[in-house]
C-alpha angles and dihedrals in degrees: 000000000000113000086242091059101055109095094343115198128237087271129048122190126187114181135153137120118330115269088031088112092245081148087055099038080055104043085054099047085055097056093041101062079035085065091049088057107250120113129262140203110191114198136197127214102171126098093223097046113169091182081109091053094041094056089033101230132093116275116162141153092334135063106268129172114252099229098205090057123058110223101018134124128182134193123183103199103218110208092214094048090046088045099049085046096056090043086055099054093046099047096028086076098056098031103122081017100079136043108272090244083060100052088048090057098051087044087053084048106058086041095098131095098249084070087057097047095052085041087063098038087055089061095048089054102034079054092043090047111032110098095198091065099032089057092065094060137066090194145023115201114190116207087197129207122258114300101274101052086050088054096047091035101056097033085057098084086065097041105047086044083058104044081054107056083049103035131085135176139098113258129356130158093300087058123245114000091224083057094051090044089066088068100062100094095050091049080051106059089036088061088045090050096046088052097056112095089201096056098038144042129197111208106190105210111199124152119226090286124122093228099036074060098052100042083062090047093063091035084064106045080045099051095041096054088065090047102267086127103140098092138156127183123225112183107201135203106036120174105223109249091049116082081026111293126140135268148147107277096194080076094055094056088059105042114049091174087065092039088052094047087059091041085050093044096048098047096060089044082059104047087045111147121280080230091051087053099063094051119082106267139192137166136222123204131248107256126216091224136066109257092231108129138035091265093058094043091053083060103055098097101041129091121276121253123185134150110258088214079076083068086061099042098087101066078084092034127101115291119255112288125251145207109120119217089229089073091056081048094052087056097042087047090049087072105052105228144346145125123303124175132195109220135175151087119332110268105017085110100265088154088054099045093053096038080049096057094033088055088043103048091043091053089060088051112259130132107255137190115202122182153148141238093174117099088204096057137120117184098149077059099043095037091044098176152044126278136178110263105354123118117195109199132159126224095233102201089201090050082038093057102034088055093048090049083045093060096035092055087039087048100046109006086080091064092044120094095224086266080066092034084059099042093050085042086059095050090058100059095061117116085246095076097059081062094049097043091051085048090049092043086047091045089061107060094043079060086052100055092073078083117031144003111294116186113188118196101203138215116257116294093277101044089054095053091050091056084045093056084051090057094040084047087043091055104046083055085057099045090043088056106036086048132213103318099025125118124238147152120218131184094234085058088057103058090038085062115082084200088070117016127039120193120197118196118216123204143163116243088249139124099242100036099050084049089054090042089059097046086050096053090048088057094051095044078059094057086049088259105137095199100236095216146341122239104189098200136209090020113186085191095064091047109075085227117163104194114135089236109027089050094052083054089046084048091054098043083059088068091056094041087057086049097046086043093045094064121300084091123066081190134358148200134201115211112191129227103255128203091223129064108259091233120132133046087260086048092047099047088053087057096044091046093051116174091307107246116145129282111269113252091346113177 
């Protein structure tokens, strides 16, 4: 039995970096105390939630029973229906009330995406402290958000009890303050609740990668500084022969792909954390099937068993896929310069892929701007070296902030007698400007592109639609304003046009994150962004490995490449899987430059 099933508490967190399998780790945890009999409510946080595709049935934004599993119950909190909710209760009661311009402000107002962050952060503590919901379960199991939304998600309660007892106003982007000051009891027994070891449990979810490992390092110091103490790791997805299991070394001495995964996987394991150490750990292997089902789910935490004749199958089998990610590079660098952004879910090598095609692009000689929006993000690490004419640079939404207060303060302060100095002061420390100073830091390097290469590495998926609401919400303020007839530029204008900005989805060739590149693409086709281009990234099925396990996963990516190729991607690249960590520019350039085949469906 895993150590965070034995004697589980009331609440059961899993959180880590996307693509870690915190959803199947939770799925299965929840099947697995269902089978023992007590009765479990599993919940999603995250704004690109699959439990409803894992158990195959529609789940959505209310408690619903899971009909496969007997004594399961699953929720998927949706951020725009929780939004639209929340709009709802704050401008029904004056609706009638108030002139229709009014009404129109307020609702403005309440369009960005901190209302839907503290939408969706009302129904996690009306569930974690309603008692009328909390009696008919034995337990509560919590599939969280990426990292960062979990952060911000469960910290909030803290925060937003202190923003209260500081702020005052009238109506901001969370709707009316006296609205927001009934909640303070209930932040404040979420946070009570959260902090009990014996009601709650954190499971940190990494896989064997030094910084999925470290994501969950600082996730740990950071929760348990506001109480969340009781932890446990699972590091999931290990391929037997690393962390000392056993395996048949001859075929290690013929694949050195598979020989190179284990190497990979056991030197992060040993270079875990000394914080992670003293925590109870345990590991789950990496399976050769998709964890879509009961059945598969039942499976999850036993040991793998797979023919090893698979391993030889592949001598008749298709050759390695390629589309190398050089030949997307030859297009981006024919136009001289311009945007591209990385997008897609956390964990599927985004950072890879852009340091890839900014290291690429400056050893052929041209100006580049690399740089970051996502808080998890390491591309000095990644990059590791100097090269000609590239800049590597992160959007820091604290040094973000503290500079935009700077020039507001700087801007205004000067006009204001020291009543007025405090009041604006106070305004700016509202969780709003953090949202407004990573747009304005954003907003400058699109500008930037009109005259050099400009590669950003962005957030997980959520946090980038968040920062692209910001920009959509950025551009209707400027049109409003400039009327019908008038000329602008907007950022938003700038992305929607190919000529400037190009947006390359990455994705892994599995199951879960093509269906979430696809849903991101959609959002952002919605938002007039046509996506330039797909990488799907550490591809087995581009390897030539012949591991048992490792094959059966290259067989099943096959299935998602032919997805991505048959229509989803205007152009595509294959990144192998490589034996060696794609970190250096030397390192880099080899991945970029593939086996240089052409690009896949290229125009």
């Amino acid at each position: 039995m895993n150590s965070f099933l034995d004697h589980p508490a009331r609440f059961v967190f899993f959180t880590g970096k996307g693509g870690v399998g915190k959803t199947s780790l939770a799925c299965a945890t929840a099947v697995r105390l269902c089978r023992a009999g007590v009765r479990v409510l599993l919940v999603s946080t995250d704004p690109a939630s699959n439990v409803g595709q894992v158990f195959g049935q529609r789940i959505g934004n209310r408690i619903v029973e899971v009909g496969a599993v007997p004594g399961l119950s699953a929720m998927e909190i949706e951020p725009d229906a929780a939004a639209e909710a929340y709009r709802e209760r704050v401008v029904g009661p004056v609706r009638g009330l108030l002139p229709e311009a009014e009404i129109a402000a307020i609702t403005e107002q309440l369009s960005g995406s901190c209302t839907t962050e503290i939408a969706s952060f009302n129904e996690f503590t009306a569930l974690v402290t309603d008692p009328g919901v909390m009696d008919g379960y034995d337990h509560v199991v919590f599939d969280t958000a990426p990292t960062g939304h979990t952060i911000r998600l469960l910290t909030l309660p803290g925060s937003w009890t202190e923003f209260l007892e500081r702020g005052k106003g009238d109506a901001s982007c969370l709707g009316p303050m006296a609205g927001l000051d009934k909640q303070r009891a209930v932040y404040a027994d979420a946070v009570a609740r959260l902090a009990d070891p014996a009601t709650t449990r954190l499971v940190l979810v990494a896989r064997p990668q030094t910084s999925s490992l470290d994501e969950i390092a600082r996730t740990s110091a950071e929760l348990a500084d506001v109480g969340m103490r009781n932890q446990s790791v699972v590091v999931n997805g290990v391929l037997a022969g690393a962390h000392g299991d056993d395996e048949d070394d001859d075929d290690d001495e013929i694949d050195l792909i598979a020989a190179g995964f284990r190497q990979r996987q056991q030197a992060a394991l040993d270079a875990m954390p000394d914080a992670l150490r003293a925590l109870p750990t345990e590991t789950v292997p990496l399976r050769p099937e998709n964890l879509v089902g009961v059945a598969a789910l039942e499976r999850l935490f036993e040991p793998v068993e797979v023919s090893t004749a698979s391993a030889h199958a592949v001598a008749g089998g298709p050759a390695p896929l390629s589309a190398p990610l050089s030949d997307l590079v030859d297009l981006i660098e024919s136009d001289g310069h311009g945007l591209v952004m990385t997008m897609g879910k956390g964990g599927v090598g985004k950072t890879t892929v852009a340091a890839a095609v900014a290291v690429e692009l400056a050893a052929r000689g041209n100006e580049v701007h690399l740089t970051t929006t996502d808080p998890a993000a390491h591309l000095t690490d990644t990059v590791a070296g100097e090269i000609p004419g590239l800049t590597v640079s992160r959007i820091d939404p604290e040094e973000a902030s503290a500079e935009y207060r700077r020039r507001v303060i700087a801007r205004k302060g000067t006009k204001l007698d020291e009543a007025g100095l405090a009041a604006l002061e106070e305004d700016l420390r509202s969780p709003c400007t953090e949202e407004v100073a990573v747009f304005q830091a954003f907003s400058g390097v699109i500008h930037e592109s009109r005259r050099r290469f400009v590669v950003v590495d962005t957030a997980p998926t959520g946090h980038t639609l968040l920062l692209l609401d910001a920009t959509g919400s950025y551009h209707r303020e400027i049109a409003r304003q400039m009327g019908e007839g008038g000329r602008f530029t907007t950022p938003l204008m700038r992305l929607q046009d190919p000529a400037q900005t190009k947006v390359v989805i990455v994705s892994l060739a599995e199951t879960t994150p093509v269906l979430e590149a696809a849903a991101l693409q959609d959002d952002l086709r919605r938002a007039g962004i046509e996506p330039w281009a797909w990488v799907v990234n550490n591809a087995l099925a581009a390897s030539g490995t012949t591991d048992p396990v490792l094959h059966r996963r290259a067989e099943l990516e096959r299935e998602q490449l032919d997805a991505v190729r048959g229509g989803l991607a205007e152009r595509l690249a294959v990144v192998p899987y490589s034996a060696e960590d794609p970190v250096g520019p030397e390192a880099l350039r080899r991945l970029a430059s593939g086996s240089g085949a052409a690009v896949t469906g290229a125009r």
